[in-house]
Short mmCIF file of C-alpha atoms and ligand atoms in Angstrom, two decimals:
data_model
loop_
_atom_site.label_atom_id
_atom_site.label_comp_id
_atom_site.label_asym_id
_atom_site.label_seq_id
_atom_site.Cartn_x
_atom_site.Cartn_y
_atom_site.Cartn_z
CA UNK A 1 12.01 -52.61 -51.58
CA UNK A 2 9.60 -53.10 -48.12
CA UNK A 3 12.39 -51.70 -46.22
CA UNK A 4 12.90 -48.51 -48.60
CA UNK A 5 9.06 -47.97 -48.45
CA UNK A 6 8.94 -48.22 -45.15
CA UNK A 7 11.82 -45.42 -44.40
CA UNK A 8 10.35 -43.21 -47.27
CA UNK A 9 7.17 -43.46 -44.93
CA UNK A 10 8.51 -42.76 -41.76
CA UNK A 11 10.03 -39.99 -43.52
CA UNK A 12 7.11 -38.26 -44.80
CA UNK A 13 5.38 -39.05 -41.49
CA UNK A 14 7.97 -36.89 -39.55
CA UNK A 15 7.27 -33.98 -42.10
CA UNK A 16 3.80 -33.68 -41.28
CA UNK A 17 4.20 -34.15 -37.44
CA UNK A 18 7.12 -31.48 -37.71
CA UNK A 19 4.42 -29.19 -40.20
CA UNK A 20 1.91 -29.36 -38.22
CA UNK A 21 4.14 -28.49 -34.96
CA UNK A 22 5.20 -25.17 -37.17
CA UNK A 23 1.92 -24.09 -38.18
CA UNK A 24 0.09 -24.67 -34.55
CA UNK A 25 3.18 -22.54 -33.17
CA UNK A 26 3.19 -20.08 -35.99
CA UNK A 27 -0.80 -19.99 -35.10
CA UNK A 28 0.16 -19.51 -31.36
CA UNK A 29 2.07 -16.54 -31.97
CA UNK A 30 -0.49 -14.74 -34.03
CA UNK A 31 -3.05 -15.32 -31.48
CA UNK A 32 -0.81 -14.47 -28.59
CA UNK A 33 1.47 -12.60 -29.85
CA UNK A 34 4.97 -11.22 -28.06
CA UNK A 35 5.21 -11.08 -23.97
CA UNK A 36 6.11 -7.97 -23.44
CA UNK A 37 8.25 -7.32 -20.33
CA UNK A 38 8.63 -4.49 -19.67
CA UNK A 39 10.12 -2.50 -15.60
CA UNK A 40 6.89 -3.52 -14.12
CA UNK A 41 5.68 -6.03 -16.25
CA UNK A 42 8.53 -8.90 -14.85
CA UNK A 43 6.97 -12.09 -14.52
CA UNK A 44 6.37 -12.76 -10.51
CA UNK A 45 8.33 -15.64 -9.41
CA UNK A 46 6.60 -19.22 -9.88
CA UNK A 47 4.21 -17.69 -12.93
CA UNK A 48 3.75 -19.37 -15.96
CA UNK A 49 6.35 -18.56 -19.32
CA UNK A 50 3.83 -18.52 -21.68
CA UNK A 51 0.65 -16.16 -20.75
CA UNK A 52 -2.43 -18.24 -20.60
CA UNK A 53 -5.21 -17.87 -23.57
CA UNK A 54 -8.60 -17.04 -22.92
CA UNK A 55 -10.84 -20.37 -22.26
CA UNK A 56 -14.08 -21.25 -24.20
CA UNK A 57 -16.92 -19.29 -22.75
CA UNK A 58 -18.62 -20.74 -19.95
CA UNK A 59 -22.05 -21.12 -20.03
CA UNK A 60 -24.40 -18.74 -19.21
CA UNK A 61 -24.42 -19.03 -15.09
CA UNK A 62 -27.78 -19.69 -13.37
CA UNK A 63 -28.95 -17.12 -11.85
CA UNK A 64 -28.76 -16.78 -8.16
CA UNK A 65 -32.70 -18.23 -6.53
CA UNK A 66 -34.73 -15.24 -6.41
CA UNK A 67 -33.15 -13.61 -9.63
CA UNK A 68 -34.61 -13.93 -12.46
CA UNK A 69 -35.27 -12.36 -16.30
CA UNK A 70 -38.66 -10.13 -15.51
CA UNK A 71 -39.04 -10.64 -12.32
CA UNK A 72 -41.37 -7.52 -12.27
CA UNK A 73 -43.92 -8.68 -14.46
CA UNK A 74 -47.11 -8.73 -13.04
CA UNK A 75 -46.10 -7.90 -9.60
CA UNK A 76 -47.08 -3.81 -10.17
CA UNK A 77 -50.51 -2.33 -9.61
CA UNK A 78 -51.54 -2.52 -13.18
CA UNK A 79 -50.30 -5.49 -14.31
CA UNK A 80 -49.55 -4.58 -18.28
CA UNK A 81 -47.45 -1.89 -17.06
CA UNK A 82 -43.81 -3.14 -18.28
CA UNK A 83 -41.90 -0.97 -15.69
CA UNK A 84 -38.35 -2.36 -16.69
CA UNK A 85 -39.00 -1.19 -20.18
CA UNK A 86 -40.44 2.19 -18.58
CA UNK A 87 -36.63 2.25 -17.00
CA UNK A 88 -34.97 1.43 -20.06
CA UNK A 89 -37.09 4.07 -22.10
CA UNK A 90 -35.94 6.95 -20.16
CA UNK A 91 -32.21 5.39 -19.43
CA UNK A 92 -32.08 6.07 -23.43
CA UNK A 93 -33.51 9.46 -23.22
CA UNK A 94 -30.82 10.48 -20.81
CA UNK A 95 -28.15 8.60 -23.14
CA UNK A 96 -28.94 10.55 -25.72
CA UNK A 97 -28.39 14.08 -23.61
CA UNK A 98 -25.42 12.87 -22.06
CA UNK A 99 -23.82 9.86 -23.48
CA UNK A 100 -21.29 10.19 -20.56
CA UNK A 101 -23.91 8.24 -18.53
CA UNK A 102 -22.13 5.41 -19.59
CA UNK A 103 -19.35 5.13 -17.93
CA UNK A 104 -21.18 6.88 -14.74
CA UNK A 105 -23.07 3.61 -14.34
CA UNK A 106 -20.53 1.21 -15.29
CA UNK A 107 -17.94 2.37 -12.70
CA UNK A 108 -21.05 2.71 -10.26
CA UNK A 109 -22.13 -0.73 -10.87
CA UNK A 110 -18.60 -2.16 -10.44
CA UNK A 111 -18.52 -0.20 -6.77
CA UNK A 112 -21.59 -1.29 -5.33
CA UNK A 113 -21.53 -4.83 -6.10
CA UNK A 114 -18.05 -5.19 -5.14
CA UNK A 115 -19.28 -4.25 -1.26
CA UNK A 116 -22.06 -5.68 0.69
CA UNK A 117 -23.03 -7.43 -2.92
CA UNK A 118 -25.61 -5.25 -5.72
CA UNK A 119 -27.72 -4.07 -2.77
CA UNK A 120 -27.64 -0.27 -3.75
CA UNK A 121 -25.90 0.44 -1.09
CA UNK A 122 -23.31 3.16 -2.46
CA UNK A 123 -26.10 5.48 -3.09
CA UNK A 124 -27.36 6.20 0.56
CA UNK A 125 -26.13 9.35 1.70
CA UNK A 126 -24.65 10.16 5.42
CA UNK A 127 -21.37 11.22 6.53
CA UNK A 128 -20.16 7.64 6.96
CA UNK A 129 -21.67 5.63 4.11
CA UNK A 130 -19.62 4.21 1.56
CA UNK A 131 -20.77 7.44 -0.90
CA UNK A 132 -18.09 9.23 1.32
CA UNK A 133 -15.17 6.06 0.53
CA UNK A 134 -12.84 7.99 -1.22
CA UNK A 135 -12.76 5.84 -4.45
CA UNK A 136 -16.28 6.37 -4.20
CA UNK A 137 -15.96 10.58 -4.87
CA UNK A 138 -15.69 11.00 -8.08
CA UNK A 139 -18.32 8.05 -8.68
CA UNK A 140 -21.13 9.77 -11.10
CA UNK A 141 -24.88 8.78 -11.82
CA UNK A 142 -26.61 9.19 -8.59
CA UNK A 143 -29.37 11.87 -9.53
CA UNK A 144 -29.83 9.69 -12.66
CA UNK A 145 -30.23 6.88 -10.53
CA UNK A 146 -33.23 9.50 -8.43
CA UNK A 147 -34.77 10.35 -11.47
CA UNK A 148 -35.41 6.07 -12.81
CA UNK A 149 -36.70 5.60 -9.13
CA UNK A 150 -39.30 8.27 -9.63
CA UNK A 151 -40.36 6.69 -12.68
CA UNK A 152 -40.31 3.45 -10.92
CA UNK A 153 -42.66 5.02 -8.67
CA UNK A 154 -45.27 6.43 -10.66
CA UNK A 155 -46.14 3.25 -12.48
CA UNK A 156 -45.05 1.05 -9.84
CA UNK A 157 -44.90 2.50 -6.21
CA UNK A 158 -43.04 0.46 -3.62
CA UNK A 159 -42.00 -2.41 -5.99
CA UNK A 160 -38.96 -2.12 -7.61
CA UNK A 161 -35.49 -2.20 -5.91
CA UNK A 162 -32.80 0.61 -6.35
CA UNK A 163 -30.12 -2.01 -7.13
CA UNK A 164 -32.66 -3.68 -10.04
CA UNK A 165 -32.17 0.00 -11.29
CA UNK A 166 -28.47 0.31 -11.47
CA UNK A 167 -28.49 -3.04 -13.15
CA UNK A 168 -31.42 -1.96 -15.47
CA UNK A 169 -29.51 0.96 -16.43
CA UNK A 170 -26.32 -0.36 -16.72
CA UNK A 171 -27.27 -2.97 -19.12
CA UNK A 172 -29.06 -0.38 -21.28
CA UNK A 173 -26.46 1.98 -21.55
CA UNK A 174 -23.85 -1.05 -21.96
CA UNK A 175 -25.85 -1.44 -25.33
CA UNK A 176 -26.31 1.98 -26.45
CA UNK A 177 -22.96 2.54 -26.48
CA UNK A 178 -22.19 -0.53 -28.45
CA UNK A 179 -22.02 -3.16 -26.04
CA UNK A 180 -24.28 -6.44 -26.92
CA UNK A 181 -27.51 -6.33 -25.65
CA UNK A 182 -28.90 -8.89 -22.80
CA UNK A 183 -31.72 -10.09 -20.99
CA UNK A 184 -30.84 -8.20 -17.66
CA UNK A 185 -31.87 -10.38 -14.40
CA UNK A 186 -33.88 -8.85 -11.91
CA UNK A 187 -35.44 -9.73 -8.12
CA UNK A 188 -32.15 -7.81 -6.45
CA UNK A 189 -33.39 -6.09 -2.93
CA UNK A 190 -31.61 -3.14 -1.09
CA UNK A 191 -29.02 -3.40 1.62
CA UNK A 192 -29.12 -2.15 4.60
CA UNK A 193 -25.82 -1.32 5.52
CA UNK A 194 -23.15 1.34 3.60
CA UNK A 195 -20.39 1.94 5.72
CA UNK A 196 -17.15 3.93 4.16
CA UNK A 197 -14.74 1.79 6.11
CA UNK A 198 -16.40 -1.25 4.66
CA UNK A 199 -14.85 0.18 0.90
CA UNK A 200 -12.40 -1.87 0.03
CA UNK A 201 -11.67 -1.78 -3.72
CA UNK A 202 -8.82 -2.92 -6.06
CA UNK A 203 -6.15 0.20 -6.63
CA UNK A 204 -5.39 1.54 -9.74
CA UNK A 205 -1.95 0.97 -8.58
CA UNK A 206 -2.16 -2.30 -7.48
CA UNK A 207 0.16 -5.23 -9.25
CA UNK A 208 -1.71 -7.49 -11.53
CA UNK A 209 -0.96 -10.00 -8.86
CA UNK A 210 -2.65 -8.34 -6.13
CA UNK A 211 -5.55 -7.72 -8.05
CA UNK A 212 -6.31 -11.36 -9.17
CA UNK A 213 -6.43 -11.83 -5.57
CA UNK A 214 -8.94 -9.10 -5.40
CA UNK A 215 -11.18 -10.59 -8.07
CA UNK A 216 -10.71 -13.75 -6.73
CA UNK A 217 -12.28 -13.10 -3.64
CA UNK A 218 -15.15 -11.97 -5.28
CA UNK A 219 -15.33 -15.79 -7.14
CA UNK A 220 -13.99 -13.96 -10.26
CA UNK A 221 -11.31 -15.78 -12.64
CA UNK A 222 -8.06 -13.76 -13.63
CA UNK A 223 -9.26 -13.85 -17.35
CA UNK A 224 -12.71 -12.23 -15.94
CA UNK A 225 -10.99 -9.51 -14.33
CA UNK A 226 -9.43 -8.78 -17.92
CA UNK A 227 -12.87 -8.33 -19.14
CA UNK A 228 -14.08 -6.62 -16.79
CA UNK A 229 -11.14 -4.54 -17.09
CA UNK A 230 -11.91 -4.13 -20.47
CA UNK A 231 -14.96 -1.34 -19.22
CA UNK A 232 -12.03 1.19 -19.08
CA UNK A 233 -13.11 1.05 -22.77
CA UNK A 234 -15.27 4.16 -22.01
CA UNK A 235 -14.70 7.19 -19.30
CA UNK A 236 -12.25 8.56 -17.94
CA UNK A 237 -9.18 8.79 -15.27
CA UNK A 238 -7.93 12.50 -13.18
CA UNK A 239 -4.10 13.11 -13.30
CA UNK A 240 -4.10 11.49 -9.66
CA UNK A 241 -4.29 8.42 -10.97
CA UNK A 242 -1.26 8.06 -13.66
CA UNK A 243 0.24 11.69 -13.53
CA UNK A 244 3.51 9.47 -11.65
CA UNK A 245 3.45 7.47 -14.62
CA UNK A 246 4.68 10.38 -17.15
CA UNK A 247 8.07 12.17 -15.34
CA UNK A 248 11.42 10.31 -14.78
CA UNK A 249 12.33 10.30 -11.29
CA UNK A 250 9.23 9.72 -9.98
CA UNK A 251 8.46 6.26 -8.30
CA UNK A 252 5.95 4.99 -10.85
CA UNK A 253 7.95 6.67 -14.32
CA UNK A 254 6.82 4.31 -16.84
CA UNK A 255 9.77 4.73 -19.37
CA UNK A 256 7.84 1.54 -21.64
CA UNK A 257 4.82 4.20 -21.93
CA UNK A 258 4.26 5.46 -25.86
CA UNK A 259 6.16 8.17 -26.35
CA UNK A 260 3.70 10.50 -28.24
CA UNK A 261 0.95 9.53 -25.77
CA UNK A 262 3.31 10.62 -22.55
CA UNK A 263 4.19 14.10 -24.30
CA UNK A 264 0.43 14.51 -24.95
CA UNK A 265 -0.62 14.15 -21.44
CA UNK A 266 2.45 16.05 -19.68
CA UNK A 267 0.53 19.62 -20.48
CA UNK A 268 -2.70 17.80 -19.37
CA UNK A 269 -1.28 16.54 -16.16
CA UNK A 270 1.56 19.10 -14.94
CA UNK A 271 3.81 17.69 -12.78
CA UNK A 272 2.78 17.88 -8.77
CA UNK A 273 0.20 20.84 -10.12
CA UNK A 274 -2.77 19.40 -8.69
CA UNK A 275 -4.53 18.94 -11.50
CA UNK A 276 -8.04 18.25 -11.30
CA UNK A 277 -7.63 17.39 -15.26
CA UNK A 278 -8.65 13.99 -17.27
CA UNK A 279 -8.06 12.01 -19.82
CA UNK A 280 -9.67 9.23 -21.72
CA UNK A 281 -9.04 5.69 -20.23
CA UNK A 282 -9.16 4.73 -24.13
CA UNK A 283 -6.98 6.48 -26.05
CA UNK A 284 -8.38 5.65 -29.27
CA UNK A 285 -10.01 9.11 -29.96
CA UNK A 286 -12.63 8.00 -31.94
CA UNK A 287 -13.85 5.06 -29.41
CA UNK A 288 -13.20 6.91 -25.96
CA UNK A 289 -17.07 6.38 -25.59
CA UNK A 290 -18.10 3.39 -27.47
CA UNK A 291 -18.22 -0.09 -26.09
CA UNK A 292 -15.13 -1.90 -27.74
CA UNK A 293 -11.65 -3.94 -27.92
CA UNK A 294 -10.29 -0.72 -28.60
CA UNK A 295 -9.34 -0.57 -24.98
CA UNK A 296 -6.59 -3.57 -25.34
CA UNK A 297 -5.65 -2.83 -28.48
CA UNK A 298 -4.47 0.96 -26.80
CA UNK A 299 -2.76 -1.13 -23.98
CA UNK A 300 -0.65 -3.47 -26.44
CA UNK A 301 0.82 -0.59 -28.25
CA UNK A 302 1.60 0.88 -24.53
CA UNK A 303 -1.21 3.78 -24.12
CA UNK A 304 -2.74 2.06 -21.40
CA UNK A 305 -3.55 5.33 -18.69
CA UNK A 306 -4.01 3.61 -15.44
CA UNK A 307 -0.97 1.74 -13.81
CA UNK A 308 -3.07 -1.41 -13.46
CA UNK A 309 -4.52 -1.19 -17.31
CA UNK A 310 -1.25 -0.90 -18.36
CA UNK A 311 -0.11 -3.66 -16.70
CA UNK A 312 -2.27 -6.13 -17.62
CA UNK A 313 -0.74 -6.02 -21.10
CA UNK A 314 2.83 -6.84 -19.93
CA UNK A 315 2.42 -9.29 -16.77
CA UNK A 316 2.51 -12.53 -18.04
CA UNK A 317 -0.66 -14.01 -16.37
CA UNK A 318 -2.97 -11.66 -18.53
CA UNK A 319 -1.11 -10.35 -21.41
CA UNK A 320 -2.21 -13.57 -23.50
CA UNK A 321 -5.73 -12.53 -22.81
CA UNK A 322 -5.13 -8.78 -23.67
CA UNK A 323 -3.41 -9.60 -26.71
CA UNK A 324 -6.13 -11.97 -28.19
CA UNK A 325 -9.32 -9.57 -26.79
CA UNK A 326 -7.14 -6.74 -28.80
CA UNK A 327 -7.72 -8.77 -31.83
CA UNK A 328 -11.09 -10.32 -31.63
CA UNK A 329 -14.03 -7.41 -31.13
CA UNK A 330 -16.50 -10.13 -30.85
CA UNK A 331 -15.10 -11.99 -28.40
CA UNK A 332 -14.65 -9.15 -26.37
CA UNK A 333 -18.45 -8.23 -26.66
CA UNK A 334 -19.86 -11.66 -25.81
CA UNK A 335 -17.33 -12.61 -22.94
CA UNK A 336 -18.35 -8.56 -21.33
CA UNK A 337 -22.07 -9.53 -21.25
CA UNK A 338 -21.88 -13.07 -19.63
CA UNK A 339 -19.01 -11.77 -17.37
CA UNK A 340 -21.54 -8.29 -16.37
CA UNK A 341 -24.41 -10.57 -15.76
CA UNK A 342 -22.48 -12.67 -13.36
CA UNK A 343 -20.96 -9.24 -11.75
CA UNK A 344 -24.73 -7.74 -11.30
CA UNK A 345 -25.26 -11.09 -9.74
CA UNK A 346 -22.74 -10.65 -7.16
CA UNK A 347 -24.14 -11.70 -3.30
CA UNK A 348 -27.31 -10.19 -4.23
CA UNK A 349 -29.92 -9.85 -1.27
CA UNK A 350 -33.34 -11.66 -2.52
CA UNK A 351 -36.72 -12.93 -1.31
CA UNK A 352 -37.06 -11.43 1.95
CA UNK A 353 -33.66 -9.68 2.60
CA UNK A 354 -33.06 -6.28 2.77
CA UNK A 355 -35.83 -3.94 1.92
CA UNK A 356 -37.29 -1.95 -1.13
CA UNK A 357 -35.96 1.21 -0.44
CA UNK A 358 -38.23 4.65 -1.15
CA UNK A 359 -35.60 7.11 -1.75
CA UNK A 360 -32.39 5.12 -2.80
CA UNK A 361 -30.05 7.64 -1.08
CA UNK A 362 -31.88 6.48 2.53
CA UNK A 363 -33.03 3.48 4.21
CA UNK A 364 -36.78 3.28 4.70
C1 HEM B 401 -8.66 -3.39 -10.56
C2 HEM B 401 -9.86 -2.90 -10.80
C3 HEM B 401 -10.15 -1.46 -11.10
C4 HEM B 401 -9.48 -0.35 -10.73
C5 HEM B 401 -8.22 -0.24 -9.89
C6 HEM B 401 -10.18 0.79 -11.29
C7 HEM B 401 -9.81 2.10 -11.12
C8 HEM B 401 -10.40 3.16 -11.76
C9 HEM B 401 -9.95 4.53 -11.64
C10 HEM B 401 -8.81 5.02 -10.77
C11 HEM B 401 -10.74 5.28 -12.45
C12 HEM B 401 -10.64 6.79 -12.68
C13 HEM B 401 -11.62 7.51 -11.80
C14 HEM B 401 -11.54 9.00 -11.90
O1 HEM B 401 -10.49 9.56 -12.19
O2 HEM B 401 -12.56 9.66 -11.66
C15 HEM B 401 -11.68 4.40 -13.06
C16 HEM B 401 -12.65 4.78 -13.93
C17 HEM B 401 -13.59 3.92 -14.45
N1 HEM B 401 -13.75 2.59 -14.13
FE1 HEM B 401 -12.49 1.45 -13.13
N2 HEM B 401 -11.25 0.32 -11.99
C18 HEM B 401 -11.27 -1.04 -11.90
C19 HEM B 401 -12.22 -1.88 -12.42
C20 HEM B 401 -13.33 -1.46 -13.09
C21 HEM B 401 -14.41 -2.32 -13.50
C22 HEM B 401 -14.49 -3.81 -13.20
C23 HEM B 401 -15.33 -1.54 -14.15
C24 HEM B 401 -16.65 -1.90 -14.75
C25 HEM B 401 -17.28 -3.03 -14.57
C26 HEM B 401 -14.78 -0.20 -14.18
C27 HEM B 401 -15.34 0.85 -14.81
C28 HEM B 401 -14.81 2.12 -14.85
C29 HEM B 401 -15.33 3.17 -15.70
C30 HEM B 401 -16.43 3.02 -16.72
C31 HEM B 401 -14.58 4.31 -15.43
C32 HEM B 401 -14.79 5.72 -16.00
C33 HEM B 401 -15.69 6.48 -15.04
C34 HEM B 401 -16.08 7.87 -15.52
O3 HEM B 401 -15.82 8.24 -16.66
O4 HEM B 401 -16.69 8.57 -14.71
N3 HEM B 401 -13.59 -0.19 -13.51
N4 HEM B 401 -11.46 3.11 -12.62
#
């Protein structure tokens, strides 16, 4: 009778392991969903089978010494001006004429602080500065950028830095076009150096592999990358950039590429025309400008426009973050702000360094 007991227990104790196995994997799968492999999407020798998940959110990181959340109050002539919120004020006015703003600053932000650090230094003009870097051509946002300095300066001459004004900006259009708001850090001082051959920048047509390296020498994890990534969300990309990606024969043809989408974008992007045309990075049409997962969800059904966007969906070391940011709109707006803040943070000049520039497209 003991012994029977004990065998219909054992028994019923194997069920439930073996249940709960089945419903962790089945929950797996939902959250990761499929690897898709596709020509360029092979997993890279030595890489792990199944594509890592994101990992709980880090805690907000401390700011680097001299930044800090209003840093300018107090420090302006009148000290109840609020010259961050003067900034922010007329960031929205401009939003609201020109919503394409947005992805101006994002894409601006991104360049600067990826050289030198967020020291402003893409915006000084010369024939050598890194304005003239050719990723840096078709950056947008720089008369913007002239206009919030002159506000600056009438309420607060000499004070505040042109890089605390990209980040200002940034962070206000980030939420006006959908994006969580945050408590932007200020304290950032201008650089004094912006050399084009100092522009060294991840390539749109770069393997996923060789970008993680990028981002990692910029302290930035693979699954930050993929959020940061995720700012392709808004804007847009010239044929240049994935025109290769649409005919057969050519060396990037992406045969895995959505079918409707690649017929769509052949009469935008004739072959070896030229084409000074653009498309949407997001090819939702009703989100091409708004601040969402939309992004990854357009790169999991294969609409993904740049080479490296796409590929971040079928290379094994990201797609598990793609495919659970494509399904979780929250998580993608919380991870974006803590990941931007720690971007905008990037070797930022403080204290003493650098200089608080007068025009931001010259040093003093
Ligand atoms: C591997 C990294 C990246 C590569 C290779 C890359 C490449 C590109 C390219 C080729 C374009 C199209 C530019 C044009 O045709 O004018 C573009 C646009 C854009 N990028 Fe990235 N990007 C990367 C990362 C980022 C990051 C981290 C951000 C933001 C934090 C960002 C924000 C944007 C935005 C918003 C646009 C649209 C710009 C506009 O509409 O004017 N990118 N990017």
């Amino acid at each position: 009778m003991r012994h029977n007991m004990l065998v219909v227990g054992l028994i019923l104790g194997v069920i439930l392991v073996l249940s709960q196995v089945s419903e962790s994997t089945h929950r797996l799968n939902l959250q990761i969903g499929p690897i898709i492999v596709g020509g360029k999407g092979k997993p890279p020798k030595g890489s792990p089978t199944t594509p890592p998940t994101l990992t709980p959110p880090p805690p907000s990181p401390t700011p680097p010494p001299g930044l800090k959340v209003g840093f300018y109050k107090g420090r302006c002539p009148n000290i109840n001006v609020d010259v961050e919120a003067n900034i922010a004020t007329k960031v929205q006015q401009e939003f609201r004429k020109d919503p394409t703003i947005l992805p101006a600053l994002l894409r601006m932000q991104f360049h600067d602080c990826f050289i030198h650090g967020c020291d402003a230094s893409i915006l000084i003009k010369g024939s050598s500065s890194e304005r003239t870097a050719g990723p840096n051509l078709s950056v947008r946002g720089y008369e913007l950028i002239d206009t919030l300095k002159n506000v600056a300066e009438a309420t607060c001459p000499d004070t505040v830095s042109c890089s605390d004004i990209i980040a200002i900006a940034t962070k206000e259009v980030l939420k006006m076009g959908g994006g969580l708001g945050y408590a932007v850090e200020t304290g950032r001082r201008d650089g004094l150096v912006s050399k084009a051959q100092d522009v060294d920048l991840p390539s749109p047509f770069a393997s996923v592999s060789e970008s993680i390296s990028a981002f990692a020498a910029k302290n930035f994890s693979p699954e930050e990358m993929v959020i940061l990534l995720g700012c392709h969300t808004v804007g847009i990309s010239h044929c240049d950039f994935f025109e290769d990606r649409l005919y057969q024969g050519s060396s990037q043809f992406d045969e895995n590429m959505d079918k409707d989408l690649r017929e769509e974008l052949k009469p935008v992007c004739p072959q070896n025309a030229g084409s000074d045309n653009f498309t949407f990075l997001d090819q939702n049409s009703e989100s091409s400008n708004i601040v969402d997962n939309s992004f990854f969800q357009q790169i999991v059904k294969q609409r993904g426009i740049l080479p490296i966007d796409q590929a971040l969906a079928n290379d094994p070391q990201t797609s598990g973050f793609v495919q659970q940011l494509a399904v979780n709109p929250n998580m993608f707006a919380t991870r974006l702000t803590t990941v931007m803040v720690k971007l905008q943070a990037l070797d930022v000049l403080t204290g003493n360094q650098g200089q608080i520039r007068k025009v931001c497209s010259k040093f003093n």
